[in-house]
PDB file of C-alpha atoms in Angstrom:
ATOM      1  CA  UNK A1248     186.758   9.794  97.208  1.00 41.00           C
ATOM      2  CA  UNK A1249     183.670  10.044  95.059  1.00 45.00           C
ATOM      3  CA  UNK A1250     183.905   5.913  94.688  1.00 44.00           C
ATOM      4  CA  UNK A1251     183.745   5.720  98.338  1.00 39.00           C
ATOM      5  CA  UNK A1252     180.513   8.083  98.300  1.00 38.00           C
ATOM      6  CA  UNK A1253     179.307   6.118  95.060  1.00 39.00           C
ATOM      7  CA  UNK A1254     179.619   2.939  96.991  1.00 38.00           C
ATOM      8  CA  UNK A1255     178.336   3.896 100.255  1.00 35.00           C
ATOM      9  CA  UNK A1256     175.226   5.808  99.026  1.00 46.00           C
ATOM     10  CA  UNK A1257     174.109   2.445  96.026  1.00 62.00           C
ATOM     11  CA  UNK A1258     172.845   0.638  98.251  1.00 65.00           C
ATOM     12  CA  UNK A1259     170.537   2.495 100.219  1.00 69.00           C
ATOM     13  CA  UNK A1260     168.930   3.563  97.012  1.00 69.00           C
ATOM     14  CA  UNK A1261     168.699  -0.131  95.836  1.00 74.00           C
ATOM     15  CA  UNK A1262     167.471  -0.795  99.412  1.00 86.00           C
ATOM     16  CA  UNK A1263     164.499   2.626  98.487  1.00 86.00           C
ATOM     17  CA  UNK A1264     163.611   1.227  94.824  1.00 87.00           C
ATOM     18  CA  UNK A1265     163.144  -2.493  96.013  1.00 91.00           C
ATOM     19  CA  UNK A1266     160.340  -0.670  98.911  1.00 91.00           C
ATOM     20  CA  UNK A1267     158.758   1.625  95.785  1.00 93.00           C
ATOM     21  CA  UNK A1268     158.823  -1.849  93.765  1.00 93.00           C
ATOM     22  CA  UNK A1269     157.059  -4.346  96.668  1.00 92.00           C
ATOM     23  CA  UNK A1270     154.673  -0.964  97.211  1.00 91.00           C
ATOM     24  CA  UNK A1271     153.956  -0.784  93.705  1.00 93.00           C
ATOM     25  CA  UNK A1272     153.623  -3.964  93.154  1.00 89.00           C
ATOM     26  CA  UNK A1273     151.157  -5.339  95.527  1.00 87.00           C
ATOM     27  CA  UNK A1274     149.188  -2.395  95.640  1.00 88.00           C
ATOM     28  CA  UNK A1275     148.492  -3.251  91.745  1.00 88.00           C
ATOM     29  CA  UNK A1276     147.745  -6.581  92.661  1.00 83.00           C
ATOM     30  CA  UNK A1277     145.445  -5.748  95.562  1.00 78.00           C
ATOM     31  CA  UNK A1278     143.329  -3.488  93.136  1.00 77.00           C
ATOM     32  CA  UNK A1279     144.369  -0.466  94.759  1.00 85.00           C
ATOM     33  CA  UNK A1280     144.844   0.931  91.658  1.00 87.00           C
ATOM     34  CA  UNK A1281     142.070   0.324  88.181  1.00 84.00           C
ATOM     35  CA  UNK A1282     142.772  -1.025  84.895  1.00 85.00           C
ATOM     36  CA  UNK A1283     143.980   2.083  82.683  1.00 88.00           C
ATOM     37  CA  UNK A1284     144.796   4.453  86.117  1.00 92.00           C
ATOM     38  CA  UNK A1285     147.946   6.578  85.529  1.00 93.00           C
ATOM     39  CA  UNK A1286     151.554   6.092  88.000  1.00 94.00           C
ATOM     40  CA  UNK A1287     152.415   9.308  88.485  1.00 93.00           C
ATOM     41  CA  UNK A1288     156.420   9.337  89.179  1.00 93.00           C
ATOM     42  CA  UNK A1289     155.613  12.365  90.661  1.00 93.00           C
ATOM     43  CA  UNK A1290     152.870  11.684  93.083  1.00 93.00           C
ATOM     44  CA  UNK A1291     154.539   8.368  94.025  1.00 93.00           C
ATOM     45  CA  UNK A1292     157.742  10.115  94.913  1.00 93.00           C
ATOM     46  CA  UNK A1293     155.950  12.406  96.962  1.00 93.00           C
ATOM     47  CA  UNK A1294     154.204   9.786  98.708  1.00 92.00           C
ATOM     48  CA  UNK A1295     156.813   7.093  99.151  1.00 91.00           C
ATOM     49  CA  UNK A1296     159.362  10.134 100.132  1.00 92.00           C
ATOM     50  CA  UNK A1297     161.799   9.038  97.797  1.00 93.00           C
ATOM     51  CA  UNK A1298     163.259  10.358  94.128  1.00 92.00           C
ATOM     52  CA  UNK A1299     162.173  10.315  91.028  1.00 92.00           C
ATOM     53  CA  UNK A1300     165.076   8.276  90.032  1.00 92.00           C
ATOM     54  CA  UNK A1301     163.983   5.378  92.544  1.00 93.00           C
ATOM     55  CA  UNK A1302     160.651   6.054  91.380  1.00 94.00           C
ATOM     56  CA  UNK A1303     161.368   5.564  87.794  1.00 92.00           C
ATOM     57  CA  UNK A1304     163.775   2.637  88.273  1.00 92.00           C
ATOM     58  CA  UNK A1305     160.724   0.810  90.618  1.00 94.00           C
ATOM     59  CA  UNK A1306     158.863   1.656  87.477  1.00 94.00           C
ATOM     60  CA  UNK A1307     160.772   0.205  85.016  1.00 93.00           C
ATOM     61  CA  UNK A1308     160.798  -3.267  86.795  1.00 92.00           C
ATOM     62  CA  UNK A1309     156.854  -3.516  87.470  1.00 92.00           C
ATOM     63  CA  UNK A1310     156.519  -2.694  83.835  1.00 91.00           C
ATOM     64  CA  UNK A1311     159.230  -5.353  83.014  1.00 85.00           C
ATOM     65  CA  UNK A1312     156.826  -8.062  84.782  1.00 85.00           C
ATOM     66  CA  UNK A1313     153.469  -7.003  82.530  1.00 83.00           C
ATOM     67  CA  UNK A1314     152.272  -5.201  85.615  1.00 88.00           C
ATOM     68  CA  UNK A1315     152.148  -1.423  84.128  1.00 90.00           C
ATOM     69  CA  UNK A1316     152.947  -0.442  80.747  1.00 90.00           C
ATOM     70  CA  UNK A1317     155.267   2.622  79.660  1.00 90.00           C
ATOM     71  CA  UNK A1318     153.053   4.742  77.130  1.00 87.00           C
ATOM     72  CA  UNK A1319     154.873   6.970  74.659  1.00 84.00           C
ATOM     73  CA  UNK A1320     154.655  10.714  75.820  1.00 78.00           C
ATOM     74  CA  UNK A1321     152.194   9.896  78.519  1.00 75.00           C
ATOM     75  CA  UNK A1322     154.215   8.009  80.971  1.00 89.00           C
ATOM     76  CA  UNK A1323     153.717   4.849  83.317  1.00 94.00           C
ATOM     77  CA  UNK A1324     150.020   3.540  83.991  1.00 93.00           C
ATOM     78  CA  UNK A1325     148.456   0.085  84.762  1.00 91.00           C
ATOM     79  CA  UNK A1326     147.448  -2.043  81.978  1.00 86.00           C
ATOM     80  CA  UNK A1327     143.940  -1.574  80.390  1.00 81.00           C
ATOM     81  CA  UNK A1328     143.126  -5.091  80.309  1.00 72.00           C
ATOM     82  CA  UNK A1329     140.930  -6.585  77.946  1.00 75.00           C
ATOM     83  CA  UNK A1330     139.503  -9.923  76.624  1.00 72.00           C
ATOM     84  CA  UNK A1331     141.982  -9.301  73.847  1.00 81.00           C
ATOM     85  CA  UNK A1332     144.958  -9.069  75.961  1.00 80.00           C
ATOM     86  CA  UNK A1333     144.179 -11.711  78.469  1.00 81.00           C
ATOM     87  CA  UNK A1334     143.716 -14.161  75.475  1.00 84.00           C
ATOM     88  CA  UNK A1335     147.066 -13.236  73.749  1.00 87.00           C
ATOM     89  CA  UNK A1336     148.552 -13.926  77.263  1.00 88.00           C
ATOM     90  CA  UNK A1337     146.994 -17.032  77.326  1.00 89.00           C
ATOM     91  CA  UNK A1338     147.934 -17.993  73.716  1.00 92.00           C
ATOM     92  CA  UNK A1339     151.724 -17.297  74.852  1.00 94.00           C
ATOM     93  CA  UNK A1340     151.212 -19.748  77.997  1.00 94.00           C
ATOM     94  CA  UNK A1341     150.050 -22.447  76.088  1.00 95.00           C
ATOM     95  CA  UNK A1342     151.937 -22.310  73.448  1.00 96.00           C
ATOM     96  CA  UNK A1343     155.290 -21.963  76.032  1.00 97.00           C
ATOM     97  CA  UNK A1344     154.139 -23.926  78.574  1.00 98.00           C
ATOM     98  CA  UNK A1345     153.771 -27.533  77.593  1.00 98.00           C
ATOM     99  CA  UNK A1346     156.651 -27.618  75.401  1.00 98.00           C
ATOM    100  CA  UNK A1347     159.144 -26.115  78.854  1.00 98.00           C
ATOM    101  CA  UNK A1348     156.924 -29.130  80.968  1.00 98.00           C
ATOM    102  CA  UNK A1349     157.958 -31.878  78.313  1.00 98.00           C
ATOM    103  CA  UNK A1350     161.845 -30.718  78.522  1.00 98.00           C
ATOM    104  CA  UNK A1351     161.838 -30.463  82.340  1.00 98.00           C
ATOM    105  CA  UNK A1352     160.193 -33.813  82.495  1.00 98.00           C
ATOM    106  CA  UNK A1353     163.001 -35.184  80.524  1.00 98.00           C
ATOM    107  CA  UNK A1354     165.288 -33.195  81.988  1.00 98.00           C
ATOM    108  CA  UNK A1355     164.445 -33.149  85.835  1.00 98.00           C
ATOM    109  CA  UNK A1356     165.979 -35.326  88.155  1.00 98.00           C
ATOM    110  CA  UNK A1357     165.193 -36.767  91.230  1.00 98.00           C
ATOM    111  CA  UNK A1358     165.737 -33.796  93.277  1.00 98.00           C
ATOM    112  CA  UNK A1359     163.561 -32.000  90.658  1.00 98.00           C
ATOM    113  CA  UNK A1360     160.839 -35.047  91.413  1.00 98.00           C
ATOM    114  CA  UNK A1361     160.912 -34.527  95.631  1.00 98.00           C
ATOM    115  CA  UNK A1362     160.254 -30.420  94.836  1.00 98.00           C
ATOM    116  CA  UNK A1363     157.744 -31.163  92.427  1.00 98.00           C
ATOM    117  CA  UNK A1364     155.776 -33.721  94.730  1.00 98.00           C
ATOM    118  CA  UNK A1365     156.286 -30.709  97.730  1.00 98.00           C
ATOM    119  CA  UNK A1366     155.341 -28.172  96.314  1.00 98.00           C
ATOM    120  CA  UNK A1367     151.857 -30.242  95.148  1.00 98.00           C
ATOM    121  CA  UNK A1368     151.332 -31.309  98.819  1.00 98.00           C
ATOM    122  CA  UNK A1369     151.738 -27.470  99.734  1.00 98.00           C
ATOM    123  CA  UNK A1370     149.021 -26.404  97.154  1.00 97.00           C
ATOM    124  CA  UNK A1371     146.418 -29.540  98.455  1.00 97.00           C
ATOM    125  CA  UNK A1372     147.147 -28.105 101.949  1.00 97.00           C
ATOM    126  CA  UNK A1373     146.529 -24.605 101.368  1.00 96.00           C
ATOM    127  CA  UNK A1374     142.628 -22.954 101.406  1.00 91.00           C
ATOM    128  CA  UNK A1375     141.781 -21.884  98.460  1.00 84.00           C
ATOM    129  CA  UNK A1376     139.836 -19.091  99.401  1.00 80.00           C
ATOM    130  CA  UNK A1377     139.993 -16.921 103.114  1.00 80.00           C
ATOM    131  CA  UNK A1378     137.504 -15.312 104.884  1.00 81.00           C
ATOM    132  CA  UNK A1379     139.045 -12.301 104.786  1.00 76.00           C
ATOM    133  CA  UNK A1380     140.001 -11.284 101.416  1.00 69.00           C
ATOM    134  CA  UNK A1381     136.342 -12.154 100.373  1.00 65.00           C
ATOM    135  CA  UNK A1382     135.821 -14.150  97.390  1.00 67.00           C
ATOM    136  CA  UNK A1383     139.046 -13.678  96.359  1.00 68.00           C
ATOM    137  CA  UNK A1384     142.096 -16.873  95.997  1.00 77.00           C
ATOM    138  CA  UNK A1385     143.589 -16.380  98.892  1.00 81.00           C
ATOM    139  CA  UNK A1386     146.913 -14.719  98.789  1.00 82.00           C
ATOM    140  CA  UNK A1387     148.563 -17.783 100.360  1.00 90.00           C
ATOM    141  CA  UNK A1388     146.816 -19.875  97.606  1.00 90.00           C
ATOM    142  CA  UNK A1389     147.649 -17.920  94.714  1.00 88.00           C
ATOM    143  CA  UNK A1390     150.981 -18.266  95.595  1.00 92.00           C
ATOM    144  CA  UNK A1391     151.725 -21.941  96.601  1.00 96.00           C
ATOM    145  CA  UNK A1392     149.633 -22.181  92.713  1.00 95.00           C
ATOM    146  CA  UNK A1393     152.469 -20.251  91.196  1.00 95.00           C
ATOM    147  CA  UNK A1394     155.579 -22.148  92.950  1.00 98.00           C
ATOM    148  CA  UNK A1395     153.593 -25.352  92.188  1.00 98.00           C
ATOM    149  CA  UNK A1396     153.535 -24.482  88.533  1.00 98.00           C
ATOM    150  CA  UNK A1397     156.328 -23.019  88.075  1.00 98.00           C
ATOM    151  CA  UNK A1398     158.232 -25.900  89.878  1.00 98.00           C
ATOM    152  CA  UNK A1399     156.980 -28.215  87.084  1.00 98.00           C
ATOM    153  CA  UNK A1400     158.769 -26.213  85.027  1.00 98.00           C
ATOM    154  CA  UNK A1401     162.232 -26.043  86.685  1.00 98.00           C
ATOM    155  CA  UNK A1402     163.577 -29.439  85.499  1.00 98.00           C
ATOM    156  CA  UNK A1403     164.047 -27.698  82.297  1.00 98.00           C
ATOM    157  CA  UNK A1404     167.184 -25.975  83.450  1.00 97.00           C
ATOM    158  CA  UNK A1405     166.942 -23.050  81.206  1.00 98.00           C
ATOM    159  CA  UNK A1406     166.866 -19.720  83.243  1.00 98.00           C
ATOM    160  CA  UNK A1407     165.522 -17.941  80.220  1.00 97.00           C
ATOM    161  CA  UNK A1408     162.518 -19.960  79.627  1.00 97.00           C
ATOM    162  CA  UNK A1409     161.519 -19.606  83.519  1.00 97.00           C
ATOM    163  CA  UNK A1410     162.068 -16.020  83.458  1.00 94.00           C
ATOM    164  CA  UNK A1411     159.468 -15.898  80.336  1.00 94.00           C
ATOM    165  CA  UNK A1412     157.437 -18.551  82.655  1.00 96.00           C
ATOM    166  CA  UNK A1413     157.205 -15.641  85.549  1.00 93.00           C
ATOM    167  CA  UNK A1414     156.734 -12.766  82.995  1.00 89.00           C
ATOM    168  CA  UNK A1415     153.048 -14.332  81.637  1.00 91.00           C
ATOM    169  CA  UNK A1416     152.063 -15.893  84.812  1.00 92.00           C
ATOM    170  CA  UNK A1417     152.295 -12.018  86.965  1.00 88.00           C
ATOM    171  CA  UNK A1418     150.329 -10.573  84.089  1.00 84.00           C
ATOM    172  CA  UNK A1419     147.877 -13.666  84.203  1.00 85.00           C
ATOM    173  CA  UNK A1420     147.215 -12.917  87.700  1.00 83.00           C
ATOM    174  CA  UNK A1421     146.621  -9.501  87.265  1.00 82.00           C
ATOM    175  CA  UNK A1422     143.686 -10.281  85.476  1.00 76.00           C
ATOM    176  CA  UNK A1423     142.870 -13.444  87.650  1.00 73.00           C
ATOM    177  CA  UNK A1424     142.753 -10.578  90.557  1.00 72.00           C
ATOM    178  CA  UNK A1425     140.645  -8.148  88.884  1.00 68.00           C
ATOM    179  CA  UNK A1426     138.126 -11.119  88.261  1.00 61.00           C
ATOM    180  CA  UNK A1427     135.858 -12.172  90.742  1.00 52.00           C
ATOM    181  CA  UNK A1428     134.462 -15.217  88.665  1.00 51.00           C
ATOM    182  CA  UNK A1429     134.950 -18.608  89.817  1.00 55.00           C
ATOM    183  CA  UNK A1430     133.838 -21.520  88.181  1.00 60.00           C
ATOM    184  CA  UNK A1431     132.846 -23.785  90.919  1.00 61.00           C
ATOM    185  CA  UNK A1432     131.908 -26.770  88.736  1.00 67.00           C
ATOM    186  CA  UNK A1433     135.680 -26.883  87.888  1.00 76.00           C
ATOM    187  CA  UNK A1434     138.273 -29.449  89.885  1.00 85.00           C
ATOM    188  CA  UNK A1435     141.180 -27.501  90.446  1.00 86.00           C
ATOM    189  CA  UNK A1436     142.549 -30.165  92.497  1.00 91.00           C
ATOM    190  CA  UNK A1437     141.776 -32.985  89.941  1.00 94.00           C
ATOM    191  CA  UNK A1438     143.779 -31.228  87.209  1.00 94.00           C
ATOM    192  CA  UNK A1439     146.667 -30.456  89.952  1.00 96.00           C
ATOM    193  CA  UNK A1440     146.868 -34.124  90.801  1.00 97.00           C
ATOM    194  CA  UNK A1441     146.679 -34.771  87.407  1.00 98.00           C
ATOM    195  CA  UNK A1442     149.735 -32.701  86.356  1.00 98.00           C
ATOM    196  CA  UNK A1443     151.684 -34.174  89.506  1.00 98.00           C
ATOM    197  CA  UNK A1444     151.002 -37.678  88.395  1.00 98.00           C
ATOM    198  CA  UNK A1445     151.956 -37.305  84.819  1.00 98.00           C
ATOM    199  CA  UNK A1446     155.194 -35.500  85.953  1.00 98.00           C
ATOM    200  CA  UNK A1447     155.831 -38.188  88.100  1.00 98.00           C
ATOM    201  CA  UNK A1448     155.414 -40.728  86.055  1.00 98.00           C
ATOM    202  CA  UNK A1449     157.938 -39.123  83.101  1.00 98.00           C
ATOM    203  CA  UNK A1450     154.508 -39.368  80.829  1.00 98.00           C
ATOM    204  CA  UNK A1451     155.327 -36.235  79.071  1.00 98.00           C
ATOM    205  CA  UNK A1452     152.538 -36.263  76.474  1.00 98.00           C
ATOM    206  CA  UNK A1453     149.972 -36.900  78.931  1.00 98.00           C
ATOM    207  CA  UNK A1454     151.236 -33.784  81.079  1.00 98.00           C
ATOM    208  CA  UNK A1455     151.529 -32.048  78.153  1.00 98.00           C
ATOM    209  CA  UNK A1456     147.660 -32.495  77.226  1.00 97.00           C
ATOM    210  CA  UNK A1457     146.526 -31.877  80.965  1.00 97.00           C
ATOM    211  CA  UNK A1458     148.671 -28.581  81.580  1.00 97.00           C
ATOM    212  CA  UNK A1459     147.090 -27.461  78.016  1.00 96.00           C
ATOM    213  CA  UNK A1460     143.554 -28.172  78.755  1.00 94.00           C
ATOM    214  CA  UNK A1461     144.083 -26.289  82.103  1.00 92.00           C
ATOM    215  CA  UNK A1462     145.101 -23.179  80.976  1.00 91.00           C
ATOM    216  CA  UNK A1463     142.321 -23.362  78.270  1.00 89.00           C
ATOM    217  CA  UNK A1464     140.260 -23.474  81.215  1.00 84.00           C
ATOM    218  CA  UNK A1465     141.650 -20.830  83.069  1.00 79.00           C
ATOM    219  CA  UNK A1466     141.802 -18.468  79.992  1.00 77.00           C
ATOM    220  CA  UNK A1467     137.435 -19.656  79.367  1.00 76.00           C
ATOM    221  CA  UNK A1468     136.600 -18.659  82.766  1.00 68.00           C
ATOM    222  CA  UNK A1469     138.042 -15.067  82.856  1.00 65.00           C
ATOM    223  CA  UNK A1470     137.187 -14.247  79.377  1.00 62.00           C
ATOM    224  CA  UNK A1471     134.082 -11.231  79.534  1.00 53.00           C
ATOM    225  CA  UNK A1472     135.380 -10.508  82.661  1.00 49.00           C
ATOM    226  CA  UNK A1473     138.712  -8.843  83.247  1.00 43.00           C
ATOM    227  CA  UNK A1474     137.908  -5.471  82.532  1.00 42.00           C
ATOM    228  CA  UNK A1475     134.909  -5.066  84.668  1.00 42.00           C
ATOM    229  CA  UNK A1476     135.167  -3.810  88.373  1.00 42.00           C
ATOM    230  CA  UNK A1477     135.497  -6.768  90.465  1.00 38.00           C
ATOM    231  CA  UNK A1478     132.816  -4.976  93.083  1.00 39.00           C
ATOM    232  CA  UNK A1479     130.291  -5.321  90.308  1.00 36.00           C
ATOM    233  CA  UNK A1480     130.512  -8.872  90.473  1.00 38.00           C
ATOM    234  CA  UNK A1481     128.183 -11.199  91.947  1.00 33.00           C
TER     235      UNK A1481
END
């Protein structure tokens, strides 16, 4: 009897901590909350309607993807980022990075080649910036970036390495959303096409080089600026 009950009443609070999670989640990435900013189980309970125990399990995954951190005695709040931080994040991506690109590019197939070559048109196609989220990457944007990187990856075939992959890039966009510097001298979509073509072309050392220089690049132009208030920005 209490298996039954056990059974019937999991997934409804799977279905509850996957809503606190996507809550939690994007309001952190919107900004809603500031770097440093406490996550009160107990406030979020009360205004999500839910338990603590979905709370806390919600919790425990954003601060599994970089998003909050779990501070001894003192509970959950979002990261305090600093230049610090966002460099060692940045070390870990390009030290990672090129080295899962030159396995997946010996390792891909032509399947692999097809997603790879999609998921570049999807990123050319995509504005980079909309009038609505002000001067902002677009959400749209951000993401077709993400599955256009990360699909240079997946040739590898190692679940592990991609799961480290999607750890560092959500805490790499944390910061890249609390930044409102752009570097408009810089060609995005050169170094894209760039990656794509190496890829492509099974010119692993080449696509090694490019995808280093561009997270250099990325990791330059939010450096002095990820722990100042985006408003301030001009």
């Amino acid at each position: 009897m209490n298996q039954t009950v056990h059974t019937l009443t999991s997934p409804g609070k799977q279905m509850l901590s996957e809503q606190v999670y996507s809550h939690l989640r994007d309001a952190i990435m919107r900004g809603d909350y500031a770097p440093g900013d406490a996550l009160k189980p107990q406030d979020l309970a009360k205004e999500q309607g839910v338990s603590l125990a979905v709370v806390r399990e919600a919790l425990v995954r954003v601060v599994g993807e970089g998003l909050a951190d779990r501070l001894p005695n003192r509970g959950f709040a979002v990261p305090a980022f600093s230049d610090r931080r966002w460099q060692e994040i940045a070390e870990a991506r390009r030290t990672i990075e090129p080295v899962v690109l030159r396995m997946s590019i010996e390792r891909g197939d032509v399947d692999w080649e097809a997603r790879v070559r999609a998921a570049h048109h999807r990123l050319t196609r995509t504005p980079a910036h909309a009038p609505e989220e002000g001067e902002y990457y677009s959400g749209a944007w951000s993401e077709a970036h993400r599955v256009f990187h990360r699909t240079l990856l997946e040739g590898c075939g190692n679940p592990v390495l991609l799961e480290t992959f999607d750890r560092t890039w959500t805490a790499s966009e944390l910061a890249r959303r609390w930044s409102a510097h752009h570097r408009p001298d810089r060609d995005h979509v050169g170094e894209h096409r760039r990656l794509e073509e190496a890829a492509l072309a099974r010119d692993a050392d080449t696509a090694a080089e490019v995808l280093t220089q561009h997270l250099t690049q990325t990791a330059a132009g939010l450096t002095g600026c990820t722990h100042r208030e985006p408003e301030k920005e001009t």
